[in-house]
Short mmCIF file of C-alpha atoms and ligand atoms in Angstrom, two decimals:
data_model
loop_
_atom_site.label_atom_id
_atom_site.label_comp_id
_atom_site.label_asym_id
_atom_site.label_seq_id
_atom_site.Cartn_x
_atom_site.Cartn_y
_atom_site.Cartn_z
CA UNK A 1 34.20 93.58 -7.56
CA UNK A 2 32.99 94.99 -10.80
CA UNK A 3 33.62 98.16 -12.75
CA UNK A 4 30.37 99.91 -13.58
CA UNK A 5 29.94 102.92 -15.87
CA UNK A 6 26.77 104.94 -15.24
CA UNK A 7 25.73 107.79 -17.53
CA UNK A 8 23.10 110.35 -16.53
CA UNK A 9 21.36 112.57 -19.09
CA UNK A 10 20.32 116.20 -18.73
CA UNK A 11 16.93 115.60 -17.08
CA UNK A 12 18.49 113.26 -14.53
CA UNK A 13 20.84 116.00 -13.25
CA UNK A 14 18.56 119.01 -13.88
CA UNK A 15 18.40 120.40 -10.33
CA UNK A 16 19.59 119.86 -6.74
CA UNK A 17 16.95 117.26 -5.96
CA UNK A 18 17.76 115.26 -9.10
CA UNK A 19 21.50 115.53 -8.38
CA UNK A 20 20.96 114.00 -4.95
CA UNK A 21 18.84 111.28 -6.56
CA UNK A 22 21.76 110.49 -8.89
CA UNK A 23 24.22 110.68 -5.99
CA UNK A 24 22.07 108.09 -4.24
CA UNK A 25 22.11 105.69 -7.23
CA UNK A 26 25.87 106.11 -7.64
CA UNK A 27 26.79 105.71 -3.97
CA UNK A 28 24.52 102.65 -3.58
CA UNK A 29 26.38 101.04 -6.49
CA UNK A 30 29.69 101.98 -4.84
CA UNK A 31 28.59 100.65 -1.45
CA UNK A 32 27.96 97.26 -3.05
CA UNK A 33 31.72 97.11 -3.56
CA UNK A 34 31.94 98.28 -7.18
CA UNK A 35 34.27 100.72 -8.85
CA UNK A 36 32.03 103.41 -10.30
CA UNK A 37 32.74 105.77 -13.17
CA UNK A 38 29.98 108.29 -13.78
CA UNK A 39 29.46 110.27 -16.98
CA UNK A 40 27.17 113.30 -16.92
CA UNK A 41 25.43 115.52 -19.45
CA UNK A 42 24.79 119.20 -18.92
CA UNK A 43 21.81 120.03 -16.67
CA UNK A 44 18.37 120.19 -18.32
CA UNK A 45 18.36 122.51 -21.33
CA UNK A 46 21.77 124.02 -20.58
CA UNK A 47 23.29 123.10 -23.94
CA UNK A 48 20.35 124.64 -25.84
CA UNK A 49 20.56 127.75 -23.63
CA UNK A 50 24.28 128.10 -24.30
CA UNK A 51 23.67 127.83 -28.05
CA UNK A 52 20.99 130.55 -27.75
CA UNK A 53 23.44 132.76 -25.84
CA UNK A 54 26.05 132.29 -28.57
CA UNK A 55 23.48 133.23 -31.20
CA UNK A 56 22.80 136.50 -29.42
CA UNK A 57 26.43 137.39 -29.97
CA UNK A 58 27.36 135.81 -33.29
CA UNK A 59 25.28 133.40 -35.37
CA UNK A 60 28.40 132.55 -37.30
CA UNK A 61 30.72 131.81 -34.39
CA UNK A 62 33.61 129.49 -35.13
CA UNK A 63 33.10 125.86 -34.17
CA UNK A 64 36.14 126.05 -31.94
CA UNK A 65 34.62 128.81 -29.82
CA UNK A 66 31.26 127.01 -29.78
CA UNK A 67 33.04 123.98 -28.29
CA UNK A 68 34.78 126.20 -25.77
CA UNK A 69 31.32 127.35 -24.70
CA UNK A 70 29.38 124.08 -24.85
CA UNK A 71 31.92 122.03 -22.87
CA UNK A 72 31.17 124.29 -19.89
CA UNK A 73 27.68 122.82 -19.43
CA UNK A 74 29.03 119.42 -18.45
CA UNK A 75 31.65 121.01 -16.16
CA UNK A 76 28.84 122.47 -14.07
CA UNK A 77 26.90 119.22 -13.69
CA UNK A 78 30.03 117.12 -12.98
CA UNK A 79 31.26 119.40 -10.22
CA UNK A 80 27.78 119.76 -8.68
CA UNK A 81 27.26 115.99 -8.70
CA UNK A 82 30.65 115.51 -7.05
CA UNK A 83 29.61 118.00 -4.36
CA UNK A 84 26.38 116.07 -3.75
CA UNK A 85 28.33 112.81 -3.44
CA UNK A 86 30.81 114.51 -1.05
CA UNK A 87 27.88 115.65 1.03
CA UNK A 88 26.65 112.07 1.34
CA UNK A 89 30.09 111.28 2.76
CA UNK A 90 31.70 109.37 -0.11
CA UNK A 91 35.12 109.89 -1.71
CA UNK A 92 34.70 111.42 -5.15
CA UNK A 93 36.51 113.45 -7.78
CA UNK A 94 35.19 115.11 -10.93
CA UNK A 95 37.28 115.27 -14.09
CA UNK A 96 36.90 117.11 -17.38
CA UNK A 97 37.00 115.03 -20.55
CA UNK A 98 40.66 115.88 -21.17
CA UNK A 99 41.68 115.05 -17.61
CA UNK A 100 39.98 111.69 -18.08
CA UNK A 101 42.11 111.11 -21.19
CA UNK A 102 39.62 111.61 -24.04
CA UNK A 103 41.58 112.24 -27.23
CA UNK A 104 39.49 113.22 -30.26
CA UNK A 105 40.04 114.36 -33.81
CA UNK A 106 39.70 118.06 -34.60
CA UNK A 107 36.23 118.03 -36.09
CA UNK A 108 34.85 120.66 -33.71
CA UNK A 109 31.16 120.20 -32.98
CA UNK A 110 31.12 116.59 -34.11
CA UNK A 111 34.47 115.16 -33.06
CA UNK A 112 35.25 111.46 -32.97
CA UNK A 113 37.01 109.82 -30.07
CA UNK A 114 40.37 108.48 -31.24
CA UNK A 115 41.42 106.93 -27.97
CA UNK A 116 41.08 107.19 -24.24
CA UNK A 117 44.13 107.22 -22.01
CA UNK A 118 42.48 106.11 -18.77
CA UNK A 119 45.53 106.31 -16.42
CA UNK A 120 44.09 109.14 -14.36
CA UNK A 121 40.70 107.45 -14.03
CA UNK A 122 42.42 104.24 -12.95
CA UNK A 123 44.56 106.11 -10.42
CA UNK A 124 41.49 107.68 -8.87
CA UNK A 125 39.66 104.35 -8.77
CA UNK A 126 42.70 102.80 -7.08
CA UNK A 127 42.39 105.53 -4.45
CA UNK A 128 38.79 104.31 -3.99
CA UNK A 129 37.30 107.47 -5.45
CA UNK A 130 34.02 107.58 -7.33
CA UNK A 131 35.01 109.25 -10.60
CA UNK A 132 32.60 111.72 -12.24
CA UNK A 133 33.48 112.67 -15.81
CA UNK A 134 32.05 115.34 -18.11
CA UNK A 135 30.43 113.67 -21.12
CA UNK A 136 30.32 114.96 -24.70
CA UNK A 137 33.90 116.22 -24.89
CA UNK A 138 37.60 115.62 -25.39
CA UNK A 139 40.82 117.26 -26.43
CA UNK A 140 42.31 117.36 -29.93
CA UNK A 141 46.00 117.23 -30.74
CA UNK A 142 46.29 120.98 -30.53
CA UNK A 143 45.05 120.83 -26.92
CA UNK A 144 41.75 122.44 -27.88
CA UNK A 145 38.53 121.16 -26.40
CA UNK A 146 36.10 119.47 -28.76
CA UNK A 147 32.54 118.21 -28.47
CA UNK A 148 31.15 114.95 -29.84
CA UNK A 149 27.85 116.17 -31.34
CA UNK A 150 24.44 116.55 -29.70
CA UNK A 151 23.61 113.64 -27.43
CA UNK A 152 27.29 112.65 -27.38
CA UNK A 153 27.53 111.87 -23.65
CA UNK A 154 26.17 108.40 -24.38
CA UNK A 155 29.18 107.84 -26.60
CA UNK A 156 31.54 109.12 -23.87
CA UNK A 157 30.12 106.54 -21.49
CA UNK A 158 30.37 103.62 -23.89
CA UNK A 159 33.91 104.68 -24.85
CA UNK A 160 35.01 104.57 -21.21
CA UNK A 161 33.30 101.22 -20.72
CA UNK A 162 35.21 99.90 -23.74
CA UNK A 163 38.56 101.46 -22.81
CA UNK A 164 38.40 100.19 -19.23
CA UNK A 165 36.77 96.89 -20.00
CA UNK A 166 33.84 97.65 -17.71
CA UNK A 167 31.47 94.93 -16.58
CA UNK A 168 28.35 97.01 -17.15
CA UNK A 169 27.39 100.26 -18.86
CA UNK A 170 24.13 101.83 -17.73
CA UNK A 171 22.58 104.76 -19.56
CA UNK A 172 20.16 106.47 -17.19
CA UNK A 173 17.61 108.73 -18.83
CA UNK A 174 14.12 110.16 -18.38
CA UNK A 175 12.16 107.19 -19.81
CA UNK A 176 12.18 103.58 -18.64
CA UNK A 177 14.09 102.19 -21.59
CA UNK A 178 13.86 101.87 -25.35
CA UNK A 179 10.24 101.82 -26.50
CA UNK A 180 8.52 100.75 -29.73
CA UNK A 181 8.11 104.49 -30.45
CA UNK A 182 8.79 107.72 -28.57
CA UNK A 183 6.76 107.14 -25.38
CA UNK A 184 6.24 110.89 -24.99
CA UNK A 185 4.40 111.04 -28.31
CA UNK A 186 2.78 107.62 -28.74
CA UNK A 187 0.50 106.53 -25.91
CA UNK A 188 0.58 102.81 -26.66
CA UNK A 189 4.38 102.62 -27.02
CA UNK A 190 5.72 99.51 -25.31
CA UNK A 191 9.00 99.11 -23.50
CA UNK A 192 11.36 96.56 -25.01
CA UNK A 193 13.19 94.24 -22.63
CA UNK A 194 15.99 93.68 -25.12
CA UNK A 195 17.01 94.96 -28.53
CA UNK A 196 19.93 94.00 -30.77
CA UNK A 197 22.78 96.40 -31.53
CA UNK A 198 21.81 96.47 -35.21
CA UNK A 199 18.18 97.34 -34.59
CA UNK A 200 19.10 99.94 -31.97
CA UNK A 201 21.63 101.45 -34.34
CA UNK A 202 18.96 101.79 -37.04
CA UNK A 203 16.43 103.27 -34.60
CA UNK A 204 18.99 105.75 -33.25
CA UNK A 205 20.12 106.73 -36.74
CA UNK A 206 16.52 107.08 -37.95
CA UNK A 207 15.53 109.58 -35.29
CA UNK A 208 14.97 107.85 -31.93
CA UNK A 209 17.18 110.11 -29.86
CA UNK A 210 17.18 107.89 -26.78
CA UNK A 211 20.74 106.77 -27.62
CA UNK A 212 23.42 108.60 -29.61
CA UNK A 213 23.91 106.44 -32.69
CA UNK A 214 27.69 106.41 -32.35
CA UNK A 215 27.37 105.02 -28.82
CA UNK A 216 25.53 102.03 -30.24
CA UNK A 217 28.09 101.61 -33.02
CA UNK A 218 30.84 101.57 -30.41
CA UNK A 219 28.97 99.22 -28.07
CA UNK A 220 28.56 96.77 -30.95
CA UNK A 221 32.20 97.05 -31.99
CA UNK A 222 33.51 96.38 -28.48
CA UNK A 223 30.65 94.10 -27.47
CA UNK A 224 29.58 96.22 -24.51
CA UNK A 225 26.12 95.34 -23.23
CA UNK A 226 24.14 98.49 -22.49
CA UNK A 227 21.24 98.97 -20.18
CA UNK A 228 18.96 101.95 -20.87
CA UNK A 229 16.87 102.81 -17.81
CA UNK A 230 15.21 105.61 -15.90
CA UNK A 231 17.00 107.42 -13.09
CA UNK A 232 13.62 108.36 -11.68
CA UNK A 233 11.72 105.07 -11.41
CA UNK A 234 14.68 102.70 -11.02
CA UNK A 235 12.95 99.78 -12.75
CA UNK A 236 14.82 97.33 -15.00
CA UNK A 237 15.31 98.97 -18.39
CA UNK A 238 16.16 97.75 -21.88
CA UNK A 239 19.25 95.67 -22.61
CA UNK A 240 21.03 96.39 -25.89
CA UNK A 241 23.12 93.42 -26.96
CA UNK A 242 24.17 91.07 -29.74
CA UNK A 243 21.35 89.68 -31.88
CA UNK A 244 22.25 86.01 -31.65
CA UNK A 245 21.61 86.09 -27.91
CA UNK A 246 17.92 86.86 -28.30
CA UNK A 247 14.67 86.10 -30.07
CA UNK A 248 14.10 88.04 -33.25
CA UNK A 249 11.40 90.63 -33.14
CA UNK A 250 9.37 91.13 -36.30
CA UNK A 251 9.28 94.88 -35.74
CA UNK A 252 11.06 96.49 -32.82
CA UNK A 253 10.10 100.10 -33.33
CA UNK A 254 8.94 103.10 -35.32
CA UNK A 255 11.07 106.24 -35.59
CA UNK A 256 10.62 109.70 -37.02
CA UNK A 257 13.25 112.07 -38.33
CA UNK A 258 12.30 115.60 -39.31
CA UNK A 259 15.87 116.68 -39.96
CA UNK A 260 15.66 115.85 -43.66
CA UNK A 261 15.33 117.70 -46.94
CA UNK A 262 14.72 116.36 -50.42
CA UNK A 263 16.72 117.56 -53.41
CA UNK A 264 15.86 116.71 -57.03
CA UNK A 265 18.02 117.21 -60.06
CA UNK A 266 15.55 117.52 -62.91
CA UNK A 267 16.09 116.62 -66.54
CA UNK A 268 19.36 114.76 -66.19
CA UNK A 269 20.44 113.32 -69.58
CA UNK A 270 19.71 109.57 -69.62
CA UNK A 271 23.25 108.32 -70.12
CA UNK A 272 25.90 106.52 -68.03
CA UNK A 273 28.02 108.33 -65.46
CA UNK A 274 25.78 111.16 -64.35
CA UNK A 275 24.63 109.66 -61.04
CA UNK A 276 28.28 109.00 -60.34
CA UNK A 277 29.15 112.63 -61.05
CA UNK A 278 26.37 114.06 -58.91
CA UNK A 279 27.01 111.86 -55.90
CA UNK A 280 30.79 112.15 -56.03
CA UNK A 281 30.42 115.94 -55.88
CA UNK A 282 28.31 115.55 -52.74
CA UNK A 283 30.59 113.01 -51.14
CA UNK A 284 33.63 115.25 -51.75
CA UNK A 285 31.85 117.79 -49.52
CA UNK A 286 31.12 115.12 -46.90
CA UNK A 287 27.38 115.44 -47.45
CA UNK A 288 25.45 112.47 -46.18
CA UNK A 289 22.98 111.28 -48.80
CA UNK A 290 20.24 108.96 -47.70
CA UNK A 291 17.21 107.86 -49.74
CA UNK A 292 17.92 107.97 -53.50
CA UNK A 293 15.31 107.71 -56.21
CA UNK A 294 15.84 107.83 -59.96
CA UNK A 295 12.84 108.19 -62.22
CA UNK A 296 12.49 106.08 -65.34
CA UNK A 297 14.00 107.92 -68.29
CA UNK A 298 11.50 109.54 -70.64
CA UNK A 299 12.39 111.40 -73.82
CA UNK A 300 16.07 111.07 -73.05
CA UNK A 301 16.08 112.56 -69.54
CA UNK A 302 15.43 111.43 -65.99
CA UNK A 303 15.14 113.01 -62.55
CA UNK A 304 17.40 112.04 -59.67
CA UNK A 305 16.12 112.77 -56.16
CA UNK A 306 17.76 112.20 -52.81
CA UNK A 307 17.54 113.27 -49.20
CA UNK A 308 20.15 115.01 -47.03
CA UNK A 309 20.09 116.27 -43.43
CA UNK A 310 18.61 119.78 -43.30
CA UNK A 311 21.92 121.11 -42.04
CA UNK A 312 23.58 119.92 -45.28
CA UNK A 313 20.90 121.27 -47.64
CA UNK A 314 22.56 124.60 -48.37
CA UNK A 315 25.91 122.92 -48.99
CA UNK A 316 24.27 120.41 -51.33
CA UNK A 317 22.60 123.20 -53.32
CA UNK A 318 25.83 125.23 -53.42
CA UNK A 319 27.73 122.24 -54.80
CA UNK A 320 25.15 121.19 -57.36
CA UNK A 321 23.67 124.44 -58.64
CA UNK A 322 26.72 125.51 -60.65
CA UNK A 323 27.01 121.94 -61.88
CA UNK A 324 23.53 121.61 -63.39
CA UNK A 325 24.51 123.18 -66.67
CA UNK A 326 27.79 121.28 -66.89
CA UNK A 327 26.01 117.93 -66.84
CA UNK A 328 23.22 119.14 -69.11
CA UNK A 329 20.40 118.86 -66.54
CA UNK A 330 17.63 121.43 -66.48
CA UNK A 331 17.20 122.48 -62.84
CA UNK A 332 17.41 121.68 -59.16
CA UNK A 333 14.47 121.82 -56.80
CA UNK A 334 14.32 121.12 -53.09
CA UNK A 335 11.77 120.65 -50.33
CA UNK A 336 12.56 120.95 -46.63
CA UNK A 337 9.04 120.24 -45.40
CA UNK A 338 9.53 116.49 -45.47
CA UNK A 339 10.04 113.89 -42.75
CA UNK A 340 11.28 110.34 -42.73
CA UNK A 341 9.29 107.71 -40.88
CA UNK A 342 10.79 104.26 -40.50
CA UNK A 343 10.12 100.85 -39.06
CA UNK A 344 12.97 98.68 -37.83
CA UNK A 345 12.95 94.99 -37.12
CA UNK A 346 15.31 92.06 -37.60
CA UNK A 347 12.39 89.72 -38.30
CA UNK A 348 11.19 91.54 -41.41
CA UNK A 349 13.99 89.94 -43.41
CA UNK A 350 12.19 86.61 -43.38
CA UNK A 351 8.64 87.94 -43.41
CA UNK A 352 7.29 89.28 -46.66
CA UNK A 353 4.33 91.57 -46.27
CA UNK A 354 5.75 93.94 -43.68
CA UNK A 355 6.15 96.71 -46.25
CA UNK A 356 2.60 96.18 -47.50
CA UNK A 357 1.27 96.50 -43.96
CA UNK A 358 3.21 99.68 -43.37
CA UNK A 359 1.92 101.19 -46.61
CA UNK A 360 -1.60 100.08 -45.78
CA UNK A 361 -1.41 101.98 -42.48
CA UNK A 362 -0.38 105.10 -44.38
CA UNK A 363 -3.11 104.60 -46.98
CA UNK A 364 -5.74 104.23 -44.25
CA UNK A 365 -4.52 107.49 -42.74
CA UNK A 366 -4.62 109.07 -46.19
CA UNK A 367 -0.92 109.92 -46.14
CA UNK A 368 0.97 110.19 -49.39
CA UNK A 369 4.37 108.48 -49.70
CA UNK A 370 6.95 110.50 -51.62
CA UNK A 371 9.95 108.20 -51.50
CA UNK A 372 10.68 104.73 -50.13
CA UNK A 373 13.87 103.03 -49.11
CA UNK A 374 14.49 99.62 -47.59
CA UNK A 375 17.29 97.54 -46.14
CA UNK A 376 17.24 94.09 -44.56
CA UNK A 377 16.01 95.36 -41.22
CA UNK A 378 14.29 98.67 -41.99
CA UNK A 379 11.78 100.39 -44.24
CA UNK A 380 11.73 104.19 -44.49
CA UNK A 381 9.24 106.44 -46.21
CA UNK A 382 9.53 110.10 -46.96
CA UNK A 383 6.31 112.04 -46.36
CA UNK A 384 5.23 115.62 -45.67
CA UNK A 385 6.34 116.91 -42.25
CA UNK A 386 2.77 117.85 -41.45
CA UNK A 387 1.77 114.16 -41.69
CA UNK A 388 4.68 112.78 -39.67
CA UNK A 389 3.12 112.40 -36.22
CA UNK A 390 -0.05 110.88 -37.67
CA UNK A 391 2.05 108.50 -39.72
CA UNK A 392 4.01 107.25 -36.71
CA UNK A 393 0.78 106.72 -34.83
CA UNK A 394 -0.92 104.88 -37.68
CA UNK A 395 2.06 102.62 -38.32
CA UNK A 396 2.59 101.96 -34.62
CA UNK A 397 -1.08 101.05 -34.25
CA UNK A 398 -0.88 98.66 -37.16
CA UNK A 399 2.03 96.70 -35.75
CA UNK A 400 1.62 97.04 -32.02
CA UNK A 401 -2.04 97.32 -31.14
CA UNK A 402 -2.58 93.56 -31.01
CA UNK A 403 -0.25 90.83 -29.83
CA UNK A 404 3.37 91.88 -29.48
CA UNK A 405 4.86 90.85 -32.81
CA UNK A 406 7.49 88.41 -31.70
CA UNK A 407 8.85 85.99 -34.30
P1 ADP B 1 19.10 112.18 -22.04
O1 ADP B 1 19.09 113.62 -21.72
O2 ADP B 1 18.92 111.31 -20.84
O3 ADP B 1 20.26 111.77 -22.88
P2 ADP B 1 17.41 112.21 -24.39
O4 ADP B 1 16.42 113.32 -24.41
O5 ADP B 1 18.62 112.33 -25.21
O6 ADP B 1 17.76 111.91 -22.86
O7 ADP B 1 16.69 110.84 -24.80
C1 ADP B 1 15.54 110.40 -24.12
C2 ADP B 1 14.30 110.78 -24.92
O8 ADP B 1 14.28 110.06 -26.14
C3 ADP B 1 13.01 110.40 -24.25
O9 ADP B 1 12.58 111.40 -23.36
C4 ADP B 1 12.06 110.20 -25.43
O10 ADP B 1 11.17 111.29 -25.60
C5 ADP B 1 12.97 110.12 -26.64
N1 ADP B 1 12.72 108.94 -27.48
C6 ADP B 1 12.55 108.95 -28.83
N2 ADP B 1 12.33 107.74 -29.30
C7 ADP B 1 12.36 106.88 -28.26
C8 ADP B 1 12.20 105.47 -28.12
N3 ADP B 1 11.98 104.68 -29.16
N4 ADP B 1 12.31 104.93 -26.87
C9 ADP B 1 12.54 105.72 -25.80
N5 ADP B 1 12.70 107.07 -25.88
C10 ADP B 1 12.61 107.65 -27.09
N1 LIG B 2 24.80 118.19 -23.37
C1 LIG B 2 24.93 117.66 -24.70
C2 LIG B 2 23.63 117.83 -25.48
O1 LIG B 2 22.66 118.37 -24.95
C3 LIG B 2 25.40 116.24 -24.72
C4 LIG B 2 24.45 115.23 -24.12
O2 LIG B 2 23.52 115.58 -23.41
O3 LIG B 2 24.66 114.04 -24.38
O4 LIG B 2 23.58 117.47 -26.63
MG1 MG B 3 20.65 111.87 -24.95
#
């Protein structure tokens, strides 16, 4: 007998028919003699709709009240799924995140799971119940409900799999697995059979929303193998696992992130300590800085540019604007019509020429690169938002139109 965690995203539970489809997957797994813990997202666009409702009332609502609202989406889908499973004649109970023992910190809207106290889940499994849990949420130490950030149900599922030492964690979604690019946007995108934690983490962090990046981080930390698969077609999906258990792919995917803005501090005096001062100001405000570029100093000054998530742009400007004069710089400019396009692949480490090929694809598509950043397994470029879809297509074509680049 195995313990299997199955997570179903919003599309998979969007309506009555889909709920019965999920109930069928879950009860078949149970009938094979497994303990089954199910994690659900809110139905369809419920979370977006709830945010829109909040905005009709107060665009500045406190994060605590937003969490109070947003946690309700998952309560609806969990109870409805439990009713569908009941109707099929199986023993089932639905639990809210807090009933299932999710303890988080108090960072409303983007809380981190501190621990899971799975006694209740275990008790219900011992009673032979299928356990359906609301994803995306927990309770902080003041007994207030918190949410884990958009897409956070993936992380709820992996956390339960880790806490309960599950044998398998399946993430059911609306595509057949992890692809070399978003299959809804890029026609030739290919499904990957396997991908390493590190590559998946990069792809997820660089804009491929198919998995919440923290779920991948957690899966890697606790060595939980994930399977990403479709609830609709029920074909084998993509396995996410440790790199040393697989062949290295030269490039495993292309991702796009439009949630970026570029900030430049112009005319910074060319002397030691100023980069330190600028970035420590930003880090004190918890602002996530990504690509950094410093121009070569000319006539005693230089420009320092960097990118931040769009949601942090105003904070970054608020922190730095009063500081410009103090450090003797001349001005700050920003641009929020930029996008980051990246390629990820563990094989690029040992293969020079990958960057050149990526840049060639952009050149052929007549797309200007504004910033570049690289690490061992990824290359990102910052370009104009208007060029982003074309860029992904051109780069994807370059690497994936011929033989699958397996190294
Ligand atoms: P769920 O509601 O099941 O959590 P999401 O919408 O969060 O589903 O994630 C699935 C979506 O991720 C797909 O519909 C697809 O458009 C998008 N996506 C982006 N990049 C990729 C990729 N590389 N592989 C697969 N899907 C991707
Ligand atoms: N319902 C939440 C969202 O839409 C969490 C999730 O689906 O994972 O972001
Ligand atoms: Mg998701």
